[in-house]
XYZ file of C-alpha atoms in Angstrom:
743
model
C 85.705 -87.552 -6.615
C 81.987 -87.486 -7.068
C 80.863 -88.156 -10.621
C 78.603 -85.881 -12.521
C 76.059 -86.559 -15.189
C 76.661 -84.119 -17.972
C 73.998 -83.565 -20.600
C 74.862 -81.541 -23.626
C 72.218 -78.950 -24.563
C 72.123 -76.684 -27.548
C 71.812 -72.965 -26.698
C 70.817 -70.246 -29.119
C 72.965 -67.200 -29.175
C 71.458 -63.721 -28.928
C 73.096 -60.655 -30.359
C 72.676 -57.446 -28.414
C 71.718 -54.749 -30.904
C 69.836 -52.127 -28.930
C 68.726 -49.166 -31.052
C 67.247 -45.997 -29.575
C 67.093 -47.343 -26.008
C 69.563 -47.218 -23.094
C 70.798 -50.685 -22.192
C 71.014 -51.482 -18.510
C 72.601 -54.953 -19.048
C 76.164 -55.699 -17.970
C 78.233 -57.796 -20.343
C 80.961 -59.972 -18.943
C 84.172 -60.933 -20.606
C 84.814 -64.523 -21.690
C 84.807 -66.996 -18.765
C 88.171 -68.201 -20.021
C 89.561 -65.019 -18.576
C 88.415 -66.243 -15.143
C 89.940 -69.699 -15.543
C 92.498 -69.174 -12.755
C 89.934 -67.872 -10.249
C 89.126 -69.991 -7.232
C 86.414 -69.888 -4.636
C 88.092 -67.044 -2.839
C 87.181 -64.831 -5.825
C 83.482 -65.544 -5.633
C 80.843 -63.355 -4.108
C 78.243 -65.710 -2.815
C 76.089 -62.867 -1.289
C 72.693 -61.674 -2.759
C 72.674 -59.749 -5.944
C 71.802 -56.033 -5.923
C 68.255 -55.497 -7.168
C 66.131 -52.655 -8.580
C 62.483 -52.630 -7.710
C 60.817 -53.064 -11.066
C 58.903 -56.376 -11.137
C 57.002 -57.872 -8.253
C 58.531 -61.332 -8.826
C 62.073 -60.279 -7.890
C 61.967 -60.834 -4.114
C 60.848 -64.453 -4.527
C 63.459 -65.125 -7.172
C 66.252 -63.705 -5.022
C 65.170 -65.821 -2.070
C 65.203 -68.939 -4.225
C 68.586 -67.992 -5.662
C 70.158 -67.538 -2.211
C 68.533 -70.720 -0.864
C 69.877 -72.762 -3.751
C 73.312 -71.305 -3.314
C 73.414 -72.092 0.399
C 72.345 -75.713 -0.056
C 74.953 -76.375 -2.686
C 77.690 -74.794 -0.647
C 77.067 -76.908 2.449
C 76.285 -80.344 1.046
C 77.441 -82.833 -1.531
C 75.001 -83.583 -4.324
C 75.022 -86.890 -6.153
C 74.276 -85.938 -9.690
C 74.896 -89.364 -11.045
C 77.170 -88.132 -13.728
C 77.931 -90.883 -16.222
C 81.436 -92.103 -15.915
C 82.195 -91.310 -19.498
C 81.245 -87.666 -18.881
C 82.825 -87.364 -15.456
C 85.904 -88.963 -16.757
C 86.065 -86.113 -19.300
C 85.923 -83.327 -16.661
C 89.206 -82.146 -15.374
C 88.351 -80.640 -12.046
C 89.997 -77.719 -10.446
C 88.668 -74.882 -8.406
C 87.169 -71.915 -10.302
C 86.384 -71.869 -13.938
C 86.548 -75.105 -15.828
C 86.746 -74.436 -19.557
C 84.768 -76.408 -22.156
C 87.951 -78.303 -23.009
C 88.186 -79.386 -19.379
C 84.488 -79.564 -18.685
C 83.266 -81.928 -21.340
C 82.253 -79.143 -23.735
C 80.757 -76.682 -21.204
C 81.857 -74.033 -18.860
C 81.601 -75.181 -15.269
C 82.545 -73.874 -11.844
C 84.776 -75.890 -9.549
C 84.046 -75.582 -5.858
C 86.627 -75.594 -3.124
C 85.411 -78.989 -1.846
C 86.334 -80.676 -5.084
C 82.856 -80.634 -6.596
C 81.299 -78.446 -9.274
C 78.360 -76.035 -8.934
C 75.065 -77.538 -9.996
C 71.498 -76.098 -9.957
C 72.787 -72.983 -8.312
C 73.561 -69.286 -8.738
C 77.127 -68.150 -8.422
C 78.247 -64.515 -8.052
C 81.621 -64.368 -9.691
C 83.647 -61.215 -10.206
C 80.566 -58.968 -9.959
C 78.308 -61.047 -12.230
C 75.770 -63.763 -11.605
C 75.922 -67.104 -13.334
C 73.551 -70.072 -13.379
C 74.712 -73.678 -13.465
C 72.093 -76.293 -14.293
C 71.544 -79.658 -12.657
C 74.462 -81.057 -14.697
C 76.737 -78.189 -13.740
C 76.659 -76.559 -17.133
C 76.859 -72.752 -17.221
C 73.802 -71.078 -18.846
C 74.679 -68.793 -21.730
C 73.349 -67.137 -24.904
C 69.625 -67.172 -24.173
C 66.723 -67.324 -21.793
C 66.480 -69.751 -18.904
C 63.527 -70.428 -16.624
C 64.770 -70.550 -13.050
C 62.373 -71.010 -10.144
C 59.368 -69.494 -11.963
C 61.251 -66.541 -13.366
C 62.931 -66.041 -16.703
C 66.541 -64.885 -16.934
C 68.802 -64.036 -19.816
C 72.453 -64.797 -20.116
C 75.123 -63.390 -22.355
C 77.547 -65.417 -24.447
C 79.945 -65.225 -21.500
C 77.241 -66.642 -19.263
C 76.791 -63.478 -17.196
C 73.193 -62.840 -16.196
C 71.787 -59.922 -18.113
C 70.341 -56.841 -16.396
C 68.400 -54.083 -18.205
C 67.431 -54.019 -21.840
C 68.243 -56.962 -24.069
C 67.469 -57.565 -27.744
C 66.414 -61.182 -27.983
C 66.991 -62.595 -31.452
C 66.253 -66.208 -30.650
C 62.762 -66.199 -32.154
C 61.509 -65.637 -35.671
C 61.594 -61.925 -34.963
C 63.819 -60.013 -32.630
C 62.264 -58.575 -29.505
C 63.400 -56.241 -26.779
C 63.098 -57.511 -23.218
C 63.896 -55.938 -19.919
C 65.517 -57.677 -16.970
C 65.349 -56.183 -13.529
C 68.260 -55.702 -11.180
C 67.617 -59.247 -9.882
C 67.842 -60.497 -13.455
C 64.163 -61.539 -13.647
C 62.473 -60.679 -16.931
C 59.857 -57.917 -16.494
C 56.288 -58.105 -17.817
C 53.627 -55.359 -17.844
C 54.396 -51.677 -17.235
C 57.971 -50.537 -16.891
C 59.337 -47.065 -16.181
C 62.956 -46.262 -16.797
C 62.558 -42.897 -15.074
C 61.953 -41.016 -18.323
C 59.478 -43.171 -20.245
C 56.957 -45.895 -19.719
C 57.065 -49.181 -21.635
C 54.744 -52.151 -21.915
C 56.159 -55.702 -21.979
C 53.656 -58.340 -22.997
C 52.980 -61.721 -21.418
C 56.116 -63.077 -23.118
C 58.145 -60.137 -21.872
C 58.436 -58.604 -25.314
C 58.459 -54.811 -25.517
C 55.534 -53.424 -27.534
C 56.493 -50.789 -30.113
C 55.036 -49.043 -33.181
C 51.547 -49.986 -32.114
C 48.462 -49.064 -30.158
C 47.343 -51.561 -27.561
C 44.289 -52.030 -25.370
C 45.462 -52.331 -21.784
C 43.082 -52.454 -18.857
C 40.190 -50.794 -20.656
C 42.275 -47.996 -22.176
C 44.222 -47.690 -25.405
C 47.881 -46.737 -25.348
C 50.316 -45.957 -28.103
C 53.964 -46.842 -28.265
C 56.711 -45.326 -30.417
C 59.330 -47.151 -32.447
C 61.547 -47.087 -29.345
C 58.723 -48.614 -27.345
C 58.216 -45.503 -25.204
C 54.579 -44.865 -24.313
C 53.253 -41.917 -26.327
C 52.054 -38.719 -24.620
C 50.438 -35.798 -26.478
C 50.014 -35.597 -30.243
C 51.271 -38.398 -32.466
C 51.092 -38.649 -36.249
C 50.797 -42.174 -37.523
C 50.327 -42.823 -41.236
C 48.795 -39.364 -41.765
C 46.388 -39.866 -38.846
C 46.818 -37.841 -35.658
C 45.988 -39.196 -32.200
C 46.272 -37.618 -28.795
C 47.423 -39.433 -25.675
C 46.797 -37.958 -22.230
C 49.413 -37.526 -19.534
C 48.657 -41.070 -18.349
C 49.193 -42.305 -21.886
C 45.551 -43.246 -22.460
C 44.228 -42.496 -25.944
C 41.802 -39.534 -25.835
C 38.485 -39.727 -27.680
C 35.788 -37.097 -28.164
C 36.414 -33.430 -27.385
C 39.890 -32.255 -26.413
C 41.006 -28.774 -25.338
C 44.679 -28.184 -26.014
C 46.542 -24.893 -26.098
C 43.334 -22.873 -26.075
C 41.920 -24.721 -29.117
C 39.315 -27.461 -29.345
C 39.813 -30.740 -31.225
C 37.526 -33.669 -32.009
C 38.952 -37.178 -31.725
C 36.872 -39.952 -33.236
C 34.962 -41.818 -30.491
C 35.792 -45.127 -32.191
C 39.505 -44.940 -32.958
C 40.582 -41.552 -31.544
C 41.674 -40.208 -34.922
C 41.777 -36.395 -35.093
C 39.069 -34.817 -37.240
C 39.740 -32.284 -40.010
C 37.302 -30.550 -42.332
C 33.540 -30.847 -41.832
C 32.553 -33.365 -39.159
C 29.510 -34.260 -37.126
C 30.297 -34.439 -33.426
C 27.615 -35.909 -31.173
C 24.985 -34.949 -33.730
C 26.261 -31.389 -34.289
C 28.391 -30.249 -37.227
C 31.714 -28.490 -36.747
C 34.631 -27.584 -39.005
C 38.262 -28.256 -38.144
C 41.316 -26.888 -39.924
C 44.150 -28.999 -41.319
C 45.766 -28.948 -37.874
C 42.566 -30.289 -36.357
C 41.707 -27.101 -34.446
C 37.999 -26.289 -34.378
C 37.177 -23.107 -36.292
C 35.282 -20.316 -34.563
C 34.154 -16.844 -35.618
C 35.368 -17.350 -39.184
C 34.521 -18.540 -42.664
C 35.589 -21.949 -43.966
C 35.623 -23.249 -47.555
C 34.786 -26.954 -47.760
C 34.273 -28.659 -51.146
C 33.689 -25.261 -52.789
C 31.026 -24.372 -50.228
C 31.368 -21.653 -47.624
C 30.393 -22.176 -44.006
C 30.557 -19.881 -41.009
C 31.477 -21.105 -37.531
C 30.266 -18.907 -34.685
C 32.179 -18.087 -31.510
C 31.288 -21.529 -30.113
C 32.270 -23.329 -33.302
C 28.643 -24.070 -34.187
C 27.904 -23.802 -37.900
C 25.570 -20.898 -38.501
C 22.239 -21.271 -40.237
C 19.902 -18.477 -41.385
C 20.733 -14.763 -41.540
C 24.200 -13.653 -40.432
C 25.377 -10.046 -40.001
C 29.131 -9.538 -40.364
C 30.408 -5.972 -40.486
C 27.905 -4.087 -42.624
C 26.843 -7.075 -44.733
C 24.148 -9.714 -44.319
C 24.642 -13.334 -45.406
C 22.222 -16.239 -45.556
C 23.288 -19.805 -44.772
C 20.999 -22.737 -45.409
C 19.498 -23.718 -42.046
C 19.861 -27.421 -42.878
C 23.208 -27.751 -44.631
C 24.725 -24.547 -43.204
C 26.073 -23.744 -46.681
C 26.305 -20.046 -47.581
C 23.857 -19.356 -50.402
C 24.302 -17.099 -53.422
C 21.907 -15.874 -56.080
C 18.188 -15.553 -55.466
C 16.818 -17.067 -52.283
C 13.286 -17.089 -50.901
C 13.102 -16.444 -47.159
C 9.604 -16.214 -45.808
C 7.504 -14.131 -48.150
C 10.420 -12.155 -49.569
C 13.026 -12.847 -52.222
C 16.619 -11.759 -51.705
C 19.629 -11.624 -53.969
C 22.963 -12.754 -52.558
C 26.053 -11.748 -54.512
C 28.877 -14.116 -55.427
C 30.528 -13.178 -52.128
C 27.343 -14.178 -50.340
C 26.611 -10.615 -49.205
C 22.963 -9.639 -49.451
C 22.419 -7.013 -52.145
C 20.751 -3.699 -51.455
C 19.992 -1.180 -54.142
C 20.666 -2.255 -57.719
C 21.819 -5.821 -58.326
C 22.804 -7.420 -61.644
C 21.900 -11.091 -62.084
C 22.412 -12.935 -65.362
C 22.412 -9.671 -67.304
C 19.209 -8.385 -65.707
C 18.926 -5.624 -63.145
C 16.902 -5.932 -59.969
C 16.400 -3.579 -57.073
C 16.587 -4.578 -53.428
C 15.213 -2.401 -50.657
C 17.370 -1.423 -47.681
C 16.241 -4.650 -45.950
C 17.364 -6.643 -49.010
C 13.906 -7.648 -50.244
C 13.677 -7.672 -54.045
C 11.104 -5.087 -55.116
C 8.314 -5.921 -57.537
C 5.587 -3.979 -59.300
C 6.728 -0.536 -58.211
C 8.541 2.573 -59.360
C 12.015 3.299 -58.009
C 13.677 6.692 -58.236
C 17.435 6.417 -58.497
C 19.334 9.637 -58.987
C 17.132 11.806 -61.178
C 15.547 8.925 -63.107
C 12.595 6.612 -62.479
C 12.688 2.858 -63.026
C 9.926 0.255 -63.033
C 10.287 -3.247 -61.628
C 8.307 -6.115 -63.102
C 5.202 -7.165 -61.170
C 6.206 -10.833 -61.058
C 9.978 -11.197 -61.356
C 11.074 -7.806 -60.098
C 13.310 -7.398 -63.169
C 13.919 -3.821 -64.274
C 11.680 -3.086 -67.277
C 12.980 -1.707 -70.557
C 11.147 -0.794 -73.733
C 7.382 -0.265 -73.804
C 5.244 -1.638 -70.971
C 1.953 -0.991 -69.222
C 1.325 -0.098 -65.611
C -2.364 -0.148 -64.927
C -4.133 1.672 -67.725
C -1.091 3.724 -68.747
C 1.797 2.914 -71.017
C 5.419 3.829 -70.401
C 8.752 3.502 -72.112
C 12.143 2.895 -70.489
C 15.500 3.085 -72.215
C 17.990 0.218 -72.213
C 19.394 1.716 -69.012
C 15.975 1.244 -67.433
C 15.469 4.987 -67.010
C 11.892 5.988 -67.768
C 11.476 8.334 -70.725
C 9.762 11.624 -69.872
C 9.087 14.923 -71.615
C 10.259 13.532 -74.932
C 9.095 11.834 -78.116
C 9.366 8.047 -78.352
C 9.381 6.070 -81.599
C 7.198 2.989 -81.196
C 6.279 0.241 -83.628
C 2.852 1.783 -84.142
C 3.909 5.430 -84.327
C 5.354 8.261 -82.354
C 4.180 8.935 -78.796
C 4.826 11.755 -76.381
C 6.056 10.771 -72.908
C 4.804 13.399 -70.533
C 6.618 14.662 -67.425
C 5.266 11.642 -65.498
C 6.378 9.266 -68.238
C 2.880 8.305 -69.416
C 2.743 7.862 -73.194
C 0.209 9.550 -75.422
C -1.588 7.631 -78.115
C 0.885 6.953 -80.941
C 0.729 9.360 -83.866
C 1.512 8.505 -87.470
C 4.643 10.098 -88.866
C 5.393 12.214 -91.883
C 8.043 11.461 -94.469
C 10.648 13.236 -92.337
C 9.689 11.255 -89.246
C 7.680 13.977 -87.496
C 4.384 13.138 -85.817
C 1.214 14.170 -87.643
C -2.090 15.184 -86.032
C -4.055 16.149 -89.171
C -6.497 13.254 -88.843
C -7.040 13.857 -85.104
C -7.389 17.637 -84.946
C -9.838 20.104 -86.443
C -7.907 21.354 -89.450
C -9.519 24.759 -89.142
C -7.393 25.407 -86.048
C -4.196 24.787 -87.949
C -1.612 26.041 -88.203
C -1.490 26.706 -84.486
C -1.079 25.383 -81.000
C -2.054 21.823 -80.068
C -1.932 19.975 -76.728
C -0.468 16.488 -76.519
C -0.349 15.022 -73.067
C 0.871 17.685 -70.668
C 2.820 19.607 -73.324
C 1.981 22.207 -75.979
C 3.317 22.008 -79.536
C 2.985 23.821 -82.834
C 1.452 22.049 -85.823
C 1.559 23.456 -89.328
C -1.330 23.620 -91.753
C -0.799 19.949 -92.655
C -0.878 18.835 -89.043
C 2.849 18.084 -88.898
C 4.021 18.641 -85.329
C 7.200 20.603 -84.798
C 9.656 18.555 -82.704
C 12.675 20.859 -83.095
C 13.856 23.626 -80.807
C 14.100 27.296 -81.728
C 11.898 30.047 -83.125
C 8.797 29.230 -85.137
C 7.171 31.814 -87.370
C 3.586 31.134 -88.216
C 0.643 32.692 -89.921
C -1.882 31.310 -87.426
C -5.383 30.490 -88.548
C -6.630 32.328 -85.469
C -4.500 35.445 -85.947
C -5.558 37.937 -88.619
C -3.026 40.557 -87.568
C -0.036 38.938 -89.199
C 2.776 36.530 -88.411
C 3.093 35.004 -84.970
C 6.259 33.863 -83.264
C 6.627 30.900 -80.925
C 9.628 29.562 -79.153
C 10.173 25.829 -78.719
C 12.631 24.097 -76.442
C 14.009 20.650 -77.091
C 11.501 18.158 -78.552
C 9.392 21.062 -79.851
C 7.662 21.929 -76.570
C 6.429 25.525 -76.710
C 7.696 27.743 -73.904
C 5.822 30.375 -71.980
C 6.792 33.215 -69.685
C 10.258 34.726 -69.748
C 12.722 33.051 -72.097
C 16.383 33.954 -72.442
C 17.447 33.425 -76.055
C 20.757 34.420 -77.570
C 21.515 37.076 -74.939
C 18.056 38.640 -74.791
C 14.886 38.158 -72.770
C 11.529 37.451 -74.437
C 8.050 37.055 -73.025
C 5.865 34.216 -74.360
C 2.235 34.576 -73.396
C 1.296 31.737 -70.984
C -2.193 31.409 -72.470
C -1.397 31.585 -76.195
C 2.374 30.822 -76.165
C 2.810 33.678 -78.620
C 5.725 36.097 -78.333
C 4.615 39.441 -76.903
C 5.743 42.949 -77.923
C 5.113 46.371 -76.407
C 4.357 47.103 -72.768
C 4.243 44.182 -70.310
C 3.166 44.356 -66.680
C 4.588 41.392 -64.810
C 3.937 41.298 -61.093
C 3.424 45.072 -60.877
C 6.600 45.895 -62.782
C 6.501 47.322 -66.285
C 8.774 46.186 -69.110
C 9.106 47.215 -72.721
C 9.324 44.456 -75.357
C 10.685 45.759 -78.626
C 9.183 44.868 -82.007
C 11.658 41.954 -82.161
C 10.247 40.776 -78.859
C 13.538 41.431 -77.020
C 13.163 43.234 -73.692
C 14.773 46.687 -73.484
C 17.074 47.214 -70.468
C 19.590 49.553 -68.871
C 18.912 52.951 -70.352
C 16.516 55.579 -71.660
C 14.112 54.825 -74.478
C 11.697 57.172 -76.217
C 8.318 55.501 -76.560
C 5.560 57.395 -78.320
C 7.544 60.600 -77.800
C 8.053 60.067 -74.063
C 11.384 59.181 -72.443
C 11.362 56.202 -70.130
C 14.159 54.716 -68.080
C 14.670 50.959 -67.703
C 17.186 49.465 -65.302
C 19.566 46.580 -65.964
C 16.775 44.099 -65.203
C 14.547 45.751 -67.794
C 12.184 47.147 -65.169
C 10.799 50.613 -65.931
C 11.712 53.068 -63.209
C 9.067 55.667 -62.577
C 11.238 58.727 -62.200
C 8.376 61.135 -62.548
C 7.844 63.740 -59.879
C 10.403 65.029 -57.436
C 12.157 64.265 -54.204
C 12.118 67.271 -51.879
C 11.911 69.562 -54.866
C 14.591 67.832 -56.976
C 13.541 66.121 -60.175
C 13.481 62.395 -59.364
C 14.768 61.535 -62.819
C 17.823 63.746 -62.317
C 18.502 62.320 -58.852
C 18.118 58.686 -59.911
C 20.120 59.178 -63.109
C 22.957 60.773 -61.143
C 23.078 57.962 -58.630
C 22.742 55.200 -61.236
C 25.588 56.678 -63.231
C 27.842 56.066 -60.222
C 26.311 52.889 -58.862
C 29.213 50.680 -59.844
C 32.159 53.005 -60.506
C 33.326 53.551 -56.917
C 32.437 57.215 -56.934
C 30.415 56.848 -53.735
C 30.550 53.220 -52.692
C 33.437 52.334 -50.432
C 33.960 55.886 -49.133
C 34.854 55.721 -45.453
C 32.402 56.885 -42.775
C 33.212 60.155 -40.993
C 31.880 60.908 -37.505
C 32.656 64.631 -37.134
C 29.131 65.823 -38.136
C 30.525 68.684 -40.154
C 29.926 69.799 -43.716
C 33.692 70.345 -43.953
C 34.395 66.601 -43.315
C 31.251 64.617 -44.211
C 30.491 65.484 -47.855
C 33.537 64.213 -49.737
C 33.117 60.893 -51.596
C 36.035 59.120 -53.249
C 34.871 60.454 -56.606
C 34.853 64.075 -55.386
C 37.518 64.563 -52.688
C 38.212 67.834 -50.838
C 40.885 70.184 -52.223
C 43.479 68.451 -50.099
C 42.501 64.923 -51.171
C 40.506 64.246 -48.024
C 37.492 61.896 -48.369
C 34.782 60.967 -45.889
C 31.004 60.924 -45.575
C 28.332 60.274 -42.991
C 24.738 59.344 -43.865
C 23.508 62.981 -44.127
C 26.596 63.994 -46.051
C 25.985 61.290 -48.716
C 22.333 62.347 -49.188
C 23.398 66.021 -49.292
C 26.091 65.447 -51.945
C 23.786 63.432 -54.268
C 20.935 65.914 -53.764
C 23.294 68.795 -54.616
C 24.590 67.037 -57.756
C 21.001 66.487 -58.926
C 20.443 70.262 -58.758
C 19.054 70.572 -55.238
C 19.646 73.597 -52.973
C 21.168 72.626 -49.644
C 20.888 76.039 -48.012
C 17.289 75.737 -46.760
C 18.025 72.216 -45.538
C 21.029 73.459 -43.586
C 19.015 76.278 -42.008
C 17.909 76.173 -38.414
C 14.539 74.592 -37.697
C 12.787 73.165 -34.706
C 11.985 69.598 -35.804
C 14.243 67.461 -33.613
C 14.013 65.513 -30.376
C 15.771 68.294 -28.506
C 14.653 71.815 -27.625
C 16.385 74.470 -29.618
C 16.564 72.512 -32.853
C 18.522 69.625 -34.293
C 21.904 71.022 -33.317
C 25.094 71.367 -35.308
C 26.107 69.891 -38.662
C 23.936 71.758 -41.083
C 22.785 69.612 -43.988
C 24.836 66.583 -42.904
C 22.600 66.315 -39.811
C 19.861 63.815 -40.720
C 17.320 65.509 -38.449
C 17.535 68.684 -40.613
C 16.318 66.666 -43.661
C 13.325 65.404 -41.700
C 12.572 68.948 -40.410
C 12.883 70.409 -43.911
C 10.382 67.867 -45.241
C 7.895 68.783 -42.486
C 8.330 72.522 -42.978
C 7.924 72.318 -46.770
C 4.890 70.023 -46.557
C 6.654 67.340 -48.554
C 5.139 63.868 -49.028
C 5.973 62.177 -45.682
C 4.617 58.700 -44.815
C 5.196 56.932 -41.489
C 5.652 53.173 -40.963
C 6.152 51.127 -37.833
C 8.636 48.791 -39.440
C 10.690 48.156 -42.552
C 8.401 45.204 -43.509
C 5.388 47.481 -43.311
C 7.111 49.906 -45.688
C 7.925 47.127 -48.173
C 4.393 45.735 -48.068
C 2.849 49.162 -48.677
C 3.886 49.334 -52.335
C 4.607 53.070 -51.936
C 8.380 53.105 -52.103
C 10.039 54.236 -55.312
C 13.642 54.245 -56.327
C 15.295 57.492 -55.160
C 12.906 58.120 -52.240
C 14.565 59.232 -49.012
C 14.136 56.878 -46.035
C 14.646 58.405 -42.578
C 14.897 56.310 -39.409
C 13.688 58.354 -36.435
C 14.777 56.553 -33.232
C 12.269 55.913 -30.483
C 14.991 56.753 -27.946
C 17.236 59.454 -29.457
C 19.357 59.490 -26.325
C 20.310 55.849 -26.861
C 20.183 55.430 -30.659
C 21.166 57.594 -33.579
C 18.980 58.570 -36.489
C 19.835 57.388 -40.002
C 19.079 58.468 -43.585
C 19.596 57.184 -47.133
C 17.955 56.402 -50.491
C 15.467 53.602 -51.200
C 17.126 51.664 -54.023
C 14.765 48.808 -54.796
C 13.700 48.258 -58.404
C 10.260 47.454 -57.077
C 8.427 48.721 -53.967
C 9.100 45.443 -52.176
C 12.779 45.036 -53.039
C 14.703 45.590 -49.823
C 17.642 47.688 -51.040
C 19.073 50.801 -49.359
C 21.940 53.082 -50.497
C 23.512 54.760 -47.483
C 26.641 55.477 -45.463
C 27.170 53.840 -42.063
C 30.004 52.451 -39.994
C 30.827 50.044 -42.877
C 31.310 52.949 -45.289
C 29.167 53.862 -48.245
C 27.277 50.824 -49.533
C 24.103 49.297 -50.956
C 22.546 46.844 -48.520
C 19.244 45.841 -47.046
C 17.217 48.522 -45.285
C 18.998 49.031 -41.979
C 18.225 51.171 -38.914
C 20.790 51.880 -36.202
C 18.269 51.033 -33.472
C 14.493 50.712 -32.870
C 13.054 53.504 -35.022
C 10.032 54.846 -36.778
C 10.448 54.407 -40.560
C 9.647 57.545 -42.568
C 9.400 57.695 -46.383
C 10.104 61.167 -47.801
C 9.649 62.440 -51.332
């Protein structure tokens, strides 16, 4: 029996505690279980390999070469006799009790395996140069590193090595060789350093790129949050830096360490804003450190004017911060509200009002009309003025609201001033004990009491020069009037009124030159009115003046009812019609087309015996004429004045042509006009006159007749019956006609 030199070595024991990874190692049972195996149970062929590390093919070749040599030759290992004497040889496994403290493998030729690989029951084992089985650790064999379990079986796949100061995961290929560098398990990539240790929970520079690895050691891909810092790793695992487009959003990753930016950041010299998820903002506002920014559609921070919706905003061109308050841009000042929106119109800043034009520019040194009031803006600051102030050579006063005072009295520190209709103040006047302005020292006292002019208004001052500032009637014994007392009428603030004034239900006329109330006859625009001794205008009725009866309509206008209309007293005719102007006697009666006295002369107020009502234009004129005392018989008689030979035809007095013919035959006052406007401009028409429309083409258009009903010669009113029934309307012909005025 050949002796063997046996050297005892101390092996460290590793504990397999793989967490979060799939172990590819195969653990063998205790070699003691194989004690009875002999060489017939060994598989001395090559181990099955997986192509992971480039060193495997060389290692396998060395393993097979070593195995073949040992199987075909005897090796003198010079085992000390004291050791060899302790080994109890037999084929197969030799336990530590039989093998001088170590597991060994007995060969069929009576020797033991030394410096060789042995494939036993599906596992590979290594026996060193003293025949000792490797176990519980790492062993360098032929330039490669292998790991062995406590049973001595060569490890394959992942293995947690706890032999060092810190545990480390290692990976052993199908050939058993420890892998270094990149490793793919089919699902993930891993990096094993120069010592074969798996890198985890770290970022590592590899070949010019940075890679990240999770706690399981898997190479990171995509977003990864590490200690509140986000990084992004591409599909190859390389750490991305600079701009990144992901999911339709842009991100900025620090060029130095790849950390994802949030908030306001400068990227390649340009500022951008990123939300808390790192996405670049675009087309929206962002609040950063209590400052607002706006990112445009490209993410660029806006500077200068910005129009959003209907509002303008201004962002500092340098800092891109949205500004508020007053800001000077070019030669103009603008006011930006707390929301940043540029103000237009009135703007309140620190309790002071300003006015911005439609383009936002704050206005200065000018008047602004807002609503019905005028406001003045300070020449320098643009602030709305209040109180007393000067504009050029004139003084003005504005209330606390800023509205300019006009047409009113203003109490100033140096007296009482009148603000005219344009707002300009008069020179201040001293005041009396009751607070009224006094003009005694500024006006010729001989003209008082009487009218005085202050600014653009007229007032009454008594004999002491005290100016009336109250509204209502003023009775005065004027210094210029020897005839007796004079009446004036003052509106608010004491301004004397002129022209027509409606007071307490009555109309009065105040002379425009003297402002005195007028009595007696008044001609205003060609119309006569009667003003009673009280000054009140008489209206709507008859009044005996100096023994003569006069009629005044509801507007107070005197109606000249003197004379006649085709032989009927005008006064009777007009009085009859006026008595039924609003009672429905005539108005509203339907129009009848039969051209018969039996059907066309029955108004609603005077129906036929059977209740029938109906009128045409001639029938209405005939009925009113008859009621005023006129004789219809001669009008109904035959005559030759018509467009047709043989006379006007049937209908008697309800035929309008017969009225025209009667007027010609009786030499009545007949005046011809080419148009209605010409009639109105002539000034000849009087209330109650008959107006006849004689058509230019009687075969195409009908004639028409009715009463002129204007209160003045130019008032376009006509009382007649037509297809709309009996009514008062504007002068209306039924077609192109000559206009004929008959009285």
